[in-house]
Amino acid sequence: LGDLLTRPAGLGYEIADLPDLDGDGIEDIAVGMPRLRACRTAACPADAGQVFALGSKSGELLFRTPDGGEGFEMGTAVARIQNLLFVGAPGAIDALGRRTGAVYVYDVAEGPRWLSVFYGEQAGERFGQAVVVADDFDADMVPEVLVGAPLASTAAGDRAGRVDLVSFDGVTRARFDGPVAEGQMGVDSASILAKLSGPAGAGPHGV
């Protein structure tokens, strides 16, 4: 990792297990670094973020995802289903120029190979702040993740938050709206799990 350890990066903000990529018989790890500036100069984007894959035994760098743009905060959330790595970037900008946030999907068995990206819906909602593996939540034989957008506005009010059930190809299967204004549902993994398992969470609705 070299000098990355000597500059602000948010190293280890989020960690996920990976398959055994280096062939030593031990699963490896993906480490989120959402505050990373990819170089030392002021010209480099601040808080671009990146995810590093490290050998669990050797500690060696196996691969890194591409940098995000200015303020993307890639690596704020990291989750894995089989060979698919989901990377939350709650400051990412969509095709319309809105800072909605996004989740990037990579195939880690291929280096990694970028597969897709899916964006939030509201500017400033921080979609991708948290990503939780749902496996096959809705029993449709397609693996899915739960993605938090904690600053999304809902019928309950501003910053109530939202959690989307999204398949690996970016299709939103269901949506859970935060029930309380300023409640920021989906701000982290624990928030998602607690809201969806407890009576306070709003029930899912299709999209």
XYZ file of N, CA, C and O in Angstrom:
828
model
N 0.805 -1.208 0.000
C 0.000 0.000 0.000
C 0.840 1.260 0.000
O 0.352 2.346 -0.247
N 2.110 1.120 0.322
C 3.028 2.234 0.236
C 2.574 3.438 1.042
O 2.146 3.330 2.184
N 2.643 4.632 0.407
C 2.353 5.865 1.127
C 0.862 6.095 1.347
O 0.471 7.076 1.970
N 0.004 5.202 0.860
C -1.434 5.368 1.092
C -1.742 5.368 2.579
O -2.705 5.988 3.033
N -0.952 4.649 3.347
C -1.202 4.563 4.786
C -0.831 5.851 5.507
O -1.155 6.019 6.679
N -0.152 6.768 4.822
C 0.283 8.001 5.473
C -0.586 9.201 5.118
O -0.339 10.290 5.579
N -1.622 9.003 4.291
C -2.495 10.107 3.945
C -3.945 9.719 4.132
O -4.293 8.533 4.095
N -4.828 10.701 4.376
C -6.230 10.391 4.673
C -6.863 9.572 3.562
O -6.804 9.943 2.393
N -7.452 8.441 3.911
C -8.050 7.581 2.900
C -9.315 6.893 3.409
O -10.092 6.386 2.619
N -9.520 6.862 4.734
C -10.642 6.101 5.274
C -10.397 4.609 5.163
O -11.326 3.829 4.984
N -9.137 4.191 5.248
C -8.774 2.787 5.086
C -9.581 1.911 6.036
O -9.603 2.132 7.235
N -10.280 0.917 5.474
C -11.029 -0.018 6.289
C -12.382 0.492 6.729
O -13.017 -0.085 7.605
N -12.862 1.588 6.096
C -14.188 2.117 6.431
C -15.226 1.024 6.276
O -16.167 0.919 7.061
N -15.067 0.187 5.249
C -15.939 -0.971 5.029
C -15.090 -2.107 4.493
O -14.175 -1.894 3.689
N -15.393 -3.321 4.932
C -14.618 -4.503 4.531
C -15.576 -5.618 4.132
O -16.629 -5.798 4.761
N -15.225 -6.352 3.082
C -16.011 -7.521 2.662
C -15.054 -8.663 2.350
O -13.909 -8.437 1.951
N -15.520 -9.874 2.546
C -14.708 -11.026 2.175
C -14.765 -11.227 0.668
O -15.707 -10.825 -0.002
N -13.705 -11.830 0.126
C -13.610 -12.149 -1.295
C -13.284 -13.632 -1.448
O -12.813 -14.273 -0.502
N -13.483 -14.196 -2.636
C -12.995 -15.555 -2.880
C -11.476 -15.600 -2.730
O -10.817 -14.559 -2.640
N -10.932 -16.785 -2.717
C -9.478 -16.952 -2.635
C -8.868 -16.582 -3.987
O -8.751 -17.407 -4.881
N -8.457 -15.331 -4.120
C -7.962 -14.835 -5.400
C -6.496 -15.164 -5.650
O -6.059 -15.223 -6.798
N -5.717 -15.331 -4.575
C -4.280 -15.564 -4.755
C -3.879 -17.024 -4.595
O -2.697 -17.355 -4.620
N -4.871 -17.902 -4.426
C -4.599 -19.336 -4.443
C -3.887 -19.887 -3.234
O -3.284 -20.965 -3.309
N -3.963 -19.198 -2.097
C -3.291 -19.710 -0.901
C -4.231 -20.481 0.022
O -3.859 -20.846 1.127
N -5.456 -20.719 -0.443
C -6.406 -21.511 0.333
C -7.196 -20.718 1.361
O -7.975 -21.303 2.120
N -7.016 -19.396 1.405
C -7.703 -18.547 2.383
C -8.449 -17.444 1.638
O -7.907 -16.843 0.702
N -9.691 -17.192 2.045
C -10.443 -16.109 1.427
C -9.718 -14.774 1.620
O -9.097 -14.539 2.656
N -9.813 -13.911 0.630
C -9.164 -12.615 0.691
C -10.175 -11.535 1.080
O -11.338 -11.840 1.362
N -9.758 -10.272 1.125
C -10.641 -9.214 1.610
C -10.636 -8.011 0.672
O -9.631 -7.718 0.023
N -11.783 -7.335 0.613
C -11.903 -6.055 -0.079
C -12.017 -4.966 0.977
O -12.806 -5.083 1.916
N -11.225 -3.924 0.821
C -11.159 -2.855 1.820
C -11.548 -1.528 1.171
O -10.921 -1.095 0.203
N -12.594 -0.895 1.706
C -13.014 0.392 1.190
C -12.152 1.528 1.711
O -11.768 1.549 2.878
N -11.848 2.484 0.824
C -11.048 3.665 1.187
C -11.754 4.897 0.611
O -11.276 5.529 -0.337
N -12.899 5.285 1.169
C -13.729 6.314 0.535
C -13.142 7.717 0.539
O -13.575 8.563 -0.249
N -12.176 7.992 1.411
C -11.601 9.335 1.483
C -10.305 9.459 0.686
O -9.626 10.486 0.743
N -9.987 8.435 -0.076
C -8.699 8.408 -0.762
C -8.597 9.463 -1.851
O -9.482 9.605 -2.687
N -7.501 10.219 -1.815
C -7.074 11.053 -2.938
C -5.965 10.268 -3.609
O -4.954 9.943 -2.980
N -6.134 9.949 -4.887
C -5.288 8.943 -5.525
C -3.836 9.357 -5.715
O -3.004 8.538 -6.042
N -3.523 10.628 -5.542
C -2.134 11.060 -5.588
C -1.950 12.224 -4.623
O -2.897 12.674 -3.987
N -0.747 12.698 -4.496
C -0.435 13.695 -3.475
C -0.742 15.132 -3.901
O -0.817 16.024 -3.056
N -0.932 15.380 -5.183
C -1.090 16.754 -5.640
C -2.516 17.246 -5.456
O -3.469 16.467 -5.437
N -2.657 18.563 -5.354
C -3.974 19.168 -5.183
C -4.845 18.985 -6.421
O -6.068 19.145 -6.358
N -4.239 18.633 -7.553
C -5.004 18.442 -8.790
C -5.813 17.156 -8.772
O -6.767 17.008 -9.540
N -5.447 16.222 -7.909
C -6.174 14.958 -7.833
C -7.509 15.172 -7.128
O -7.599 15.931 -6.166
N -8.562 14.481 -7.569
C -9.872 14.635 -6.942
C -9.840 14.242 -5.460
O -9.301 13.197 -5.100
N -10.421 15.074 -4.625
C -10.518 14.763 -3.190
C -11.688 13.829 -2.948
O -12.703 13.884 -3.635
N -11.541 12.946 -1.954
C -12.606 12.021 -1.561
C -13.136 11.223 -2.751
O -14.329 10.916 -2.828
N -12.241 10.875 -3.675
C -12.651 10.073 -4.830
C -12.985 8.652 -4.399
O -13.988 8.083 -4.793
N -12.107 8.101 -3.579
C -12.335 6.761 -3.051
C -11.918 5.655 -4.001
O -11.796 5.851 -5.215
N -11.711 4.489 -3.409
C -11.278 3.315 -4.153
C -11.483 2.102 -3.248
O -11.633 2.242 -2.021
N -11.476 0.908 -3.852
C -11.508 -0.333 -3.084
C -10.270 -1.140 -3.446
O -9.956 -1.313 -4.623
N -9.571 -1.625 -2.411
C -8.393 -2.459 -2.598
C -8.732 -3.886 -2.206
O -9.383 -4.111 -1.184
N -8.271 -4.830 -3.004
C -8.348 -6.247 -2.651
C -6.991 -6.678 -2.116
O -5.961 -6.472 -2.775
N -6.986 -7.248 -0.911
C -5.742 -7.631 -0.253
C -5.748 -9.124 0.054
O -6.787 -9.696 0.407
N -4.578 -9.745 -0.068
C -4.445 -11.126 0.355
C -4.546 -11.216 1.870
O -3.830 -10.513 2.582
N -5.424 -12.067 2.370
C -5.620 -12.162 3.821
C -4.361 -12.618 4.538
O -4.067 -12.166 5.652
N -3.619 -13.509 3.918
C -2.418 -14.057 4.551
C -1.189 -13.196 4.255
O -0.413 -12.867 5.160
N -1.044 -12.796 2.994
C 0.168 -12.073 2.585
C 0.068 -10.571 2.811
O 1.087 -9.894 2.966
N -1.150 -10.044 2.813
C -1.327 -8.599 2.887
C -1.004 -7.881 1.590
O -1.044 -6.653 1.529
N -0.708 -8.629 0.541
C -0.336 -8.020 -0.731
C -1.557 -7.468 -1.456
O -2.662 -7.999 -1.347
N -1.339 -6.400 -2.216
C -2.389 -5.817 -3.034
C -2.624 -6.708 -4.254
O -1.720 -6.945 -5.044
N -3.871 -7.195 -4.388
C -4.227 -8.081 -5.498
C -4.824 -7.302 -6.666
O -4.576 -7.620 -7.810
N -5.643 -6.327 -6.356
C -6.136 -5.407 -7.370
C -6.747 -4.198 -6.666
O -6.958 -4.191 -5.462
N -7.026 -3.173 -7.445
C -7.757 -2.010 -6.951
C -8.798 -1.623 -7.997
O -8.585 -1.791 -9.195
N -9.931 -1.115 -7.534
C -10.924 -0.602 -8.466
C -10.461 0.752 -8.996
O -9.620 1.403 -8.375
N -11.007 1.202 -10.109
C -10.659 2.548 -10.593
C -11.071 3.621 -9.577
O -11.986 3.423 -8.777
N -10.386 4.766 -9.641
C -10.755 5.897 -8.785
C -12.152 6.376 -9.111
O -12.605 6.291 -10.256
N -12.833 6.933 -8.103
C -14.045 7.674 -8.370
C -13.698 9.101 -8.763
O -12.538 9.504 -8.777
N -14.715 9.886 -9.076
C -14.509 11.296 -9.346
C -14.498 12.095 -8.057
O -14.626 11.542 -6.954
N -14.350 13.390 -8.178
C -14.327 14.280 -7.021
C -15.557 14.061 -6.141
O -16.693 14.164 -6.583
N -15.327 13.693 -4.880
C -16.421 13.533 -3.933
C -17.269 12.287 -4.103
O -18.304 12.158 -3.447
N -16.841 11.327 -4.941
C -17.637 10.117 -5.151
C -17.675 9.231 -3.890
O -18.635 8.528 -3.655
N -16.577 9.211 -3.131
C -16.470 8.393 -1.914
C -16.687 6.900 -2.206
O -17.374 6.198 -1.478
N -16.054 6.424 -3.263
C -16.146 4.995 -3.590
C -15.543 4.158 -2.464
O -14.478 4.473 -1.952
N -16.239 3.099 -2.085
C -15.770 2.254 -1.001
C -16.420 2.569 0.324
O -16.080 1.954 1.339
N -17.378 3.521 0.337
C -18.136 3.766 1.563
C -18.872 2.504 1.979
O -19.022 2.215 3.175
N -19.337 1.742 1.003
C -19.966 0.445 1.255
C -19.362 -0.587 0.316
O -19.056 -0.276 -0.838
N -19.171 -1.804 0.825
C -18.618 -2.901 0.033
C -19.352 -4.183 0.419
O -19.499 -4.480 1.610
N -19.821 -4.922 -0.578
C -20.497 -6.198 -0.313
C -20.200 -7.158 -1.453
O -19.936 -6.728 -2.589
N -20.270 -8.449 -1.170
C -19.929 -9.436 -2.185
C -20.943 -10.577 -2.222
O -21.373 -11.086 -1.192
N -21.353 -10.943 -3.437
C -22.153 -12.143 -3.680
C -21.392 -12.980 -4.693
O -21.211 -12.549 -5.840
N -20.916 -14.146 -4.287
C -20.126 -15.017 -5.154
C -18.951 -14.208 -5.724
O -18.141 -13.700 -4.972
N -18.865 -14.082 -7.055
C -17.759 -13.322 -7.639
C -18.107 -11.865 -7.909
O -17.314 -11.135 -8.507
N -19.281 -11.428 -7.475
C -19.722 -10.060 -7.729
C -19.413 -9.167 -6.530
O -19.819 -9.466 -5.408
N -18.702 -8.075 -6.782
C -18.379 -7.103 -5.746
C -19.195 -5.838 -5.998
O -19.151 -5.257 -7.076
N -19.953 -5.420 -4.976
C -20.793 -4.228 -5.053
C -20.108 -3.121 -4.251
O -19.832 -3.294 -3.068
N -19.876 -1.985 -4.894
C -19.148 -0.877 -4.276
C -20.049 0.352 -4.223
O -20.456 0.877 -5.269
N -20.354 0.803 -3.016
C -21.172 1.993 -2.850
C -20.347 3.263 -2.988
O -19.248 3.365 -2.440
N -20.895 4.222 -3.736
C -20.260 5.527 -3.923
C -21.338 6.598 -3.753
O -21.919 7.073 -4.732
N -21.654 6.972 -2.511
C -22.822 7.835 -2.268
C -22.696 9.257 -2.781
O -23.682 10.000 -2.789
N -21.504 9.638 -3.247
C -21.329 10.956 -3.837
C -21.222 10.934 -5.352
O -20.907 11.964 -5.960
N -21.492 9.784 -5.973
C -21.341 9.669 -7.430
C -22.375 10.526 -8.166
O -23.462 10.803 -7.662
N -22.020 10.941 -9.365
C -22.858 11.812 -10.194
C -23.449 11.008 -11.349
O -22.730 10.287 -12.051
N -24.763 11.151 -11.550
C -25.417 10.389 -12.611
C -25.273 11.088 -13.959
O -24.625 12.134 -14.086
N -25.895 10.504 -14.993
C -25.746 11.016 -16.354
C -26.363 12.393 -16.533
O -26.044 13.101 -17.495
N -27.245 12.795 -15.617
C -27.880 14.110 -15.681
C -27.117 15.161 -14.879
O -27.562 16.299 -14.763
N -25.969 14.748 -14.307
C -25.168 15.678 -13.532
C -25.616 15.852 -12.098
O -25.154 16.765 -11.414
N -26.486 14.966 -11.615
C -26.971 15.047 -10.239
C -26.131 14.144 -9.340
O -25.808 13.017 -9.716
N -25.809 14.608 -8.150
C -25.020 13.807 -7.213
C -25.977 12.909 -6.416
O -26.264 13.136 -5.242
N -26.444 11.869 -7.090
C -27.424 10.956 -6.503
C -26.782 9.856 -5.657
O -27.399 9.309 -4.756
N -25.535 9.511 -5.997
C -24.905 8.306 -5.458
C -25.124 7.132 -6.392
O -25.996 7.162 -7.277
N -24.319 6.099 -6.223
C -24.377 4.952 -7.130
C -23.780 3.717 -6.470
O -23.092 3.807 -5.453
N -24.059 2.575 -7.090
C -23.403 1.316 -6.738
C -22.775 0.748 -8.003
O -23.442 0.627 -9.039
N -21.480 0.439 -7.925
C -20.734 -0.139 -9.042
C -20.578 -1.640 -8.801
O -20.336 -2.068 -7.672
N -20.702 -2.418 -9.870
C -20.627 -3.874 -9.768
C -19.436 -4.368 -10.577
O -19.287 -4.021 -11.758
N -18.591 -5.193 -9.942
C -17.403 -5.755 -10.574
C -17.400 -7.270 -10.437
O -17.870 -7.820 -9.437
N -16.841 -7.933 -11.438
C -16.551 -9.368 -11.358
C -15.112 -9.503 -10.861
O -14.171 -9.187 -11.580
N -14.953 -9.965 -9.618
C -13.615 -9.998 -9.021
C -12.778 -11.155 -9.537
O -11.560 -11.179 -9.341
N -13.406 -12.115 -10.207
C -12.652 -13.242 -10.745
C -11.886 -12.857 -12.004
O -11.045 -13.614 -12.473
N -12.163 -11.658 -12.516
C -11.544 -11.236 -13.771
C -10.811 -9.918 -13.635
O -10.829 -9.070 -14.507
N -10.232 -9.684 -12.484
C -9.216 -8.682 -12.414
C -9.235 -7.370 -11.672
O -8.195 -6.902 -11.392
N -10.316 -6.668 -11.360
C -11.740 -6.971 -11.566
C -12.258 -6.400 -12.895
O -11.666 -5.479 -13.456
N -13.344 -6.952 -13.366
C -13.979 -6.458 -14.588
C -15.259 -5.717 -14.219
O -16.115 -6.251 -13.522
N -15.357 -4.463 -14.678
C -16.560 -3.674 -14.406
C -17.740 -4.247 -15.178
O -17.639 -4.530 -16.369
N -18.869 -4.438 -14.489
C -20.059 -5.008 -15.115
C -21.164 -3.982 -15.308
O -21.765 -3.900 -16.377
N -21.469 -3.224 -14.275
C -22.588 -2.294 -14.373
C -22.509 -1.255 -13.266
O -21.715 -1.377 -12.328
N -23.345 -0.234 -13.382
C -23.499 0.770 -12.337
C -24.973 1.137 -12.287
O -25.643 1.206 -13.318
N -25.501 1.311 -11.087
C -26.863 1.810 -10.967
C -26.890 2.978 -9.993
O -26.192 2.988 -8.995
N -27.706 3.974 -10.347
C -27.706 5.265 -9.657
C -28.961 5.436 -8.792
O -29.963 4.745 -8.974
N -28.871 6.389 -7.865
C -30.033 6.781 -7.099
C -30.984 7.612 -7.932
O -30.782 7.808 -9.141
N -32.020 8.135 -7.276
C -33.055 8.871 -8.005
C -33.124 10.345 -7.638
O -33.553 11.162 -8.456
N -32.717 10.708 -6.431
C -32.824 12.092 -5.986
C -31.431 12.681 -5.758
O -30.559 12.015 -5.198
N -31.250 13.914 -6.179
C -29.983 14.588 -5.916
C -29.762 14.688 -4.408
O -30.666 15.059 -3.660
N -28.555 14.297 -3.979
C -28.197 14.407 -2.575
C -28.720 13.315 -1.669
O -28.516 13.383 -0.447
N -29.327 12.270 -2.217
C -29.899 11.235 -1.345
C -28.857 10.253 -0.809
O -29.136 9.473 0.097
N -27.647 10.266 -1.364
C -26.539 9.395 -0.943
C -26.879 7.914 -1.115
O -26.629 7.075 -0.245
N -27.416 7.582 -2.275
C -27.652 6.191 -2.651
C -26.308 5.473 -2.694
O -25.350 5.942 -3.310
N -26.216 4.316 -2.030
C -24.950 3.588 -1.948
C -24.203 3.821 -0.656
O -23.095 3.316 -0.477
N -24.803 4.569 0.273
C -24.182 4.781 1.585
C -23.994 3.464 2.319
O -23.018 3.265 3.048
N -24.937 2.539 2.141
C -24.832 1.202 2.730
C -25.310 0.184 1.705
O -26.249 0.450 0.952
N -24.658 -0.968 1.664
C -25.042 -2.068 0.775
C -25.002 -3.360 1.586
O -23.979 -3.671 2.200
N -26.112 -4.084 1.599
C -26.221 -5.322 2.370
C -26.609 -6.458 1.434
O -27.538 -6.320 0.628
N -25.895 -7.577 1.522
C -26.209 -8.748 0.705
C -27.572 -9.301 1.107
O -27.849 -9.542 2.283
N -28.440 -9.488 0.118
C -29.771 -10.043 0.371
C -29.913 -11.436 -0.225
O -30.981 -12.043 -0.097
N -28.863 -11.940 -0.902
C -28.935 -13.217 -1.622
C -30.114 -13.171 -2.591
O -30.125 -12.361 -3.486
N -31.137 -14.013 -2.370
C -32.317 -13.991 -3.237
C -33.516 -13.610 -2.376
O -34.374 -14.423 -2.051
N -33.594 -12.343 -2.009
C -34.575 -11.833 -1.055
C -36.011 -12.109 -1.499
O -36.873 -12.450 -0.691
N -36.284 -11.948 -2.802
C -37.657 -12.094 -3.281
C -37.903 -13.411 -4.006
O -38.903 -13.579 -4.696
N -36.985 -14.377 -3.845
C -37.157 -15.746 -4.350
C -37.390 -15.800 -5.861
O -38.174 -16.629 -6.351
N -36.681 -14.935 -6.613
C -36.833 -14.964 -8.070
C -35.617 -15.585 -8.754
O -35.463 -15.483 -9.965
N -34.748 -16.223 -7.973
C -33.558 -16.916 -8.464
C -32.478 -15.959 -8.980
O -31.573 -16.368 -9.702
N -32.555 -14.678 -8.589
C -31.555 -13.682 -8.986
C -30.962 -13.071 -7.719
O -31.703 -12.623 -6.847
N -29.622 -13.051 -7.580
C -29.027 -12.474 -6.373
C -29.262 -10.974 -6.303
O -29.278 -10.283 -7.326
N -29.443 -10.468 -5.061
C -29.788 -9.063 -4.878
C -29.039 -8.462 -3.699
O -28.515 -9.178 -2.847
N -29.031 -7.126 -3.669
C -28.504 -6.398 -2.530
C -29.531 -5.357 -2.099
O -30.387 -4.928 -2.878
N -29.449 -4.979 -0.836
C -30.242 -3.887 -0.297
C -29.347 -2.654 -0.228
O -28.263 -2.705 0.352
N -29.795 -1.554 -0.833
C -28.978 -0.347 -0.953
C -29.658 0.804 -0.216
O -30.833 1.103 -0.472
N -28.927 1.448 0.683
C -29.469 2.556 1.444
C -29.263 3.895 0.764
O -28.210 4.154 0.172
N -30.298 4.740 0.846
C -30.228 6.140 0.409
C -30.752 6.983 1.568
O -31.906 7.409 1.580
N -29.941 7.230 2.597
C -30.443 7.759 3.867
C -30.970 9.186 3.826
O -31.737 9.573 4.707
N -30.595 9.966 2.816
C -31.064 11.349 2.752
C -32.197 11.534 1.750
O -32.582 12.660 1.427
N -32.768 10.428 1.278
C -33.897 10.507 0.345
C -35.144 11.032 1.052
O -35.386 10.737 2.222
N -35.917 11.818 0.335
C -37.214 12.263 0.834
C -38.282 11.248 0.442
O -38.246 10.700 -0.659
N -39.216 11.005 1.341
C -40.323 10.087 1.083
C -41.619 10.784 1.492
O -41.625 11.944 1.887
N -42.720 10.054 1.421
C -44.004 10.614 1.841
C -43.981 11.023 3.305
O -44.761 11.877 3.735
N -43.071 10.425 4.081
C -42.980 10.752 5.507
C -42.300 12.094 5.750
O -42.446 12.678 6.828
N -41.524 12.570 4.760
C -40.848 13.843 4.935
C -39.411 13.810 4.440
O -38.931 12.806 3.902
N -38.706 14.925 4.630
C -37.325 15.054 4.184
C -36.409 14.137 4.989
O -36.597 13.935 6.189
N -35.428 13.600 4.291
C -34.376 12.760 4.907
C -34.947 11.579 5.696
O -34.329 11.087 6.634
N -36.107 11.122 5.299
C -36.645 9.905 5.923
C -35.804 8.691 5.536
O -35.674 7.738 6.297
N -35.226 8.744 4.335
C -34.386 7.647 3.867
C -35.173 6.585 3.123
O -36.406 6.506 3.215
N -34.432 5.779 2.392
C -35.046 4.730 1.577
C -34.058 3.588 1.427
O -32.839 3.792 1.425
N -34.587 2.371 1.305
C -33.765 1.203 0.999
C -34.358 0.523 -0.227
O -35.555 0.222 -0.259
N -33.533 0.308 -1.247
C -33.969 -0.358 -2.473
C -33.419 -1.778 -2.515
O -32.248 -2.004 -2.179
N -34.253 -2.708 -2.931
C -33.821 -4.075 -3.219
C -33.470 -4.124 -4.699
O -34.337 -3.954 -5.557
N -32.175 -4.325 -4.996
C -31.687 -4.207 -6.367
C -30.992 -5.497 -6.774
O -30.158 -6.028 -6.035
N -31.318 -6.000 -7.958
C -30.639 -7.183 -8.477
C -29.287 -6.783 -9.061
O -29.015 -5.603 -9.275
N -28.451 -7.763 -9.323
C -27.076 -7.471 -9.729
C -27.007 -6.704 -11.041
O -26.013 -6.045 -11.332
N -28.079 -6.764 -11.852
C -28.094 -6.046 -13.120
C -28.712 -4.659 -13.011
O -28.936 -3.979 -14.011
N -28.993 -4.222 -11.773
C -29.469 -2.864 -11.561
C -30.972 -2.687 -11.553
O -31.459 -1.564 -11.434
N -31.735 -3.763 -11.657
C -33.192 -3.670 -11.641
C -33.678 -3.581 -10.195
O -33.346 -4.422 -9.369
N -34.466 -2.532 -9.882
C -35.013 -2.370 -8.544
C -36.244 -3.252 -8.399
O -37.238 -3.071 -9.110
N -36.191 -4.200 -7.473
C -37.273 -5.178 -7.294
C -38.303 -4.716 -6.281
O -39.476 -5.069 -6.372
N -37.873 -3.974 -5.287
C -38.779 -3.491 -4.250
C -38.148 -2.291 -3.574
O -36.948 -2.038 -3.710
N -38.969 -1.571 -2.834
C -38.498 -0.346 -2.180
C -39.099 -0.256 -0.780
O -40.257 -0.572 -0.566
N -38.278 0.171 0.161
C -38.701 0.369 1.542
C -38.485 1.841 1.893
O -37.352 2.312 1.907
N -39.563 2.568 2.148
C -39.462 3.985 2.482
C -39.321 4.185 3.983
O -40.016 3.533 4.771
N -38.454 5.101 4.371
C -38.327 5.439 5.778
C -39.627 6.023 6.307
O -40.246 6.864 5.646
N -40.060 5.616 7.497
C -41.368 6.030 8.008
C -41.377 7.345 8.764
O -42.451 7.843 9.109
N -40.184 7.928 9.027
C -40.113 9.111 9.889
C -39.212 10.158 9.242
O -38.090 9.845 8.825
N -39.679 11.388 9.140
C -38.850 12.476 8.630
C -37.577 12.600 9.462
O -37.615 12.467 10.689
N -36.454 12.818 8.767
C -35.130 12.925 9.387
C -34.653 11.607 10.002
O -33.661 11.584 10.725
N -35.350 10.516 9.726
C -34.954 9.221 10.293
C -33.754 8.595 9.619
O -33.103 7.722 10.174
N -33.467 9.000 8.371
C -32.298 8.545 7.618
C -32.178 7.023 7.568
O -31.132 6.444 7.846
N -33.263 6.379 7.217
C -33.237 4.927 7.019
C -32.225 4.577 5.922
O -32.167 5.225 4.879
N -31.396 3.578 6.183
C -30.399 3.148 5.210
C -29.050 3.801 5.364
O -28.204 3.697 4.480
N -28.811 4.456 6.509
C -27.547 5.158 6.696
C -26.371 4.202 6.856
O -25.232 4.538 6.535
N -26.625 2.989 7.351
C -25.566 1.985 7.468
C -26.197 0.600 7.442
O -27.422 0.451 7.409
N -25.355 -0.434 7.433
C -25.852 -1.804 7.335
C -26.763 -2.162 8.500
O -27.815 -2.789 8.316
N -26.384 -1.751 9.697
C -27.198 -2.063 10.874
C -28.570 -1.414 10.768
O -29.592 -2.000 11.147
N -28.613 -0.184 10.244
C -29.879 0.522 10.067
C -30.794 -0.227 9.105
O -32.000 -0.372 9.351
N -30.229 -0.712 8.012
C -31.035 -1.448 7.039
C -31.620 -2.704 7.665
O -32.819 -2.974 7.577
N -30.788 -3.480 8.328
C -31.245 -4.745 8.898
C -32.270 -4.518 10.002
O -33.270 -5.236 10.103
N -32.043 -3.497 10.837
C -32.960 -3.233 11.941
C -34.321 -2.768 11.431
O -35.371 -3.218 11.909
N -34.319 -1.878 10.453
C -35.576 -1.343 9.950
C -36.393 -2.391 9.220
O -37.620 -2.410 9.298
N -35.717 -3.285 8.507
C -36.442 -4.278 7.721
C -36.933 -5.453 8.561
O -37.859 -6.148 8.183
N -36.319 -5.654 9.727
C -36.743 -6.781 10.567
C -37.688 -6.357 11.673
O -38.373 -7.192 12.274
N -37.724 -5.045 11.989
C -38.552 -4.569 13.094
C -39.856 -3.986 12.642
O -40.069 -3.710 11.461
N -40.782 -3.743 13.546
C -42.090 -3.224 13.208
C -42.092 -1.776 12.762
O -43.034 -1.299 12.169
N -40.974 -1.038 13.020
C -40.968 0.385 12.660
C -40.757 0.633 11.182
O -41.070 1.690 10.678
N -40.195 -0.334 10.483
C -39.894 -0.141 9.080
C -41.129 -0.179 8.205
O -42.082 -0.905 8.481
N -41.146 0.631 7.167
C -42.248 0.596 6.212
C -42.150 -0.656 5.384
O -41.072 -1.134 5.065
N -43.263 -1.226 5.005
C -43.272 -2.429 4.189
C -42.815 -2.143 2.786
O -42.825 -1.011 2.319
N -42.389 -3.185 2.059
C -41.885 -2.985 0.699
C -43.013 -2.720 -0.269
O -44.150 -3.158 -0.090
N -42.703 -1.980 -1.322
C -43.646 -1.833 -2.413
C -42.888 -1.974 -3.713
O -41.706 -1.645 -3.806
N -43.525 -2.504 -4.725
C -42.877 -2.726 -5.999
C -42.616 -1.415 -6.726
O -43.164 -0.375 -6.381
N -41.761 -1.487 -7.736
C -41.448 -0.292 -8.524
C -41.558 -0.616 -10.000
O -41.619 -1.767 -10.377
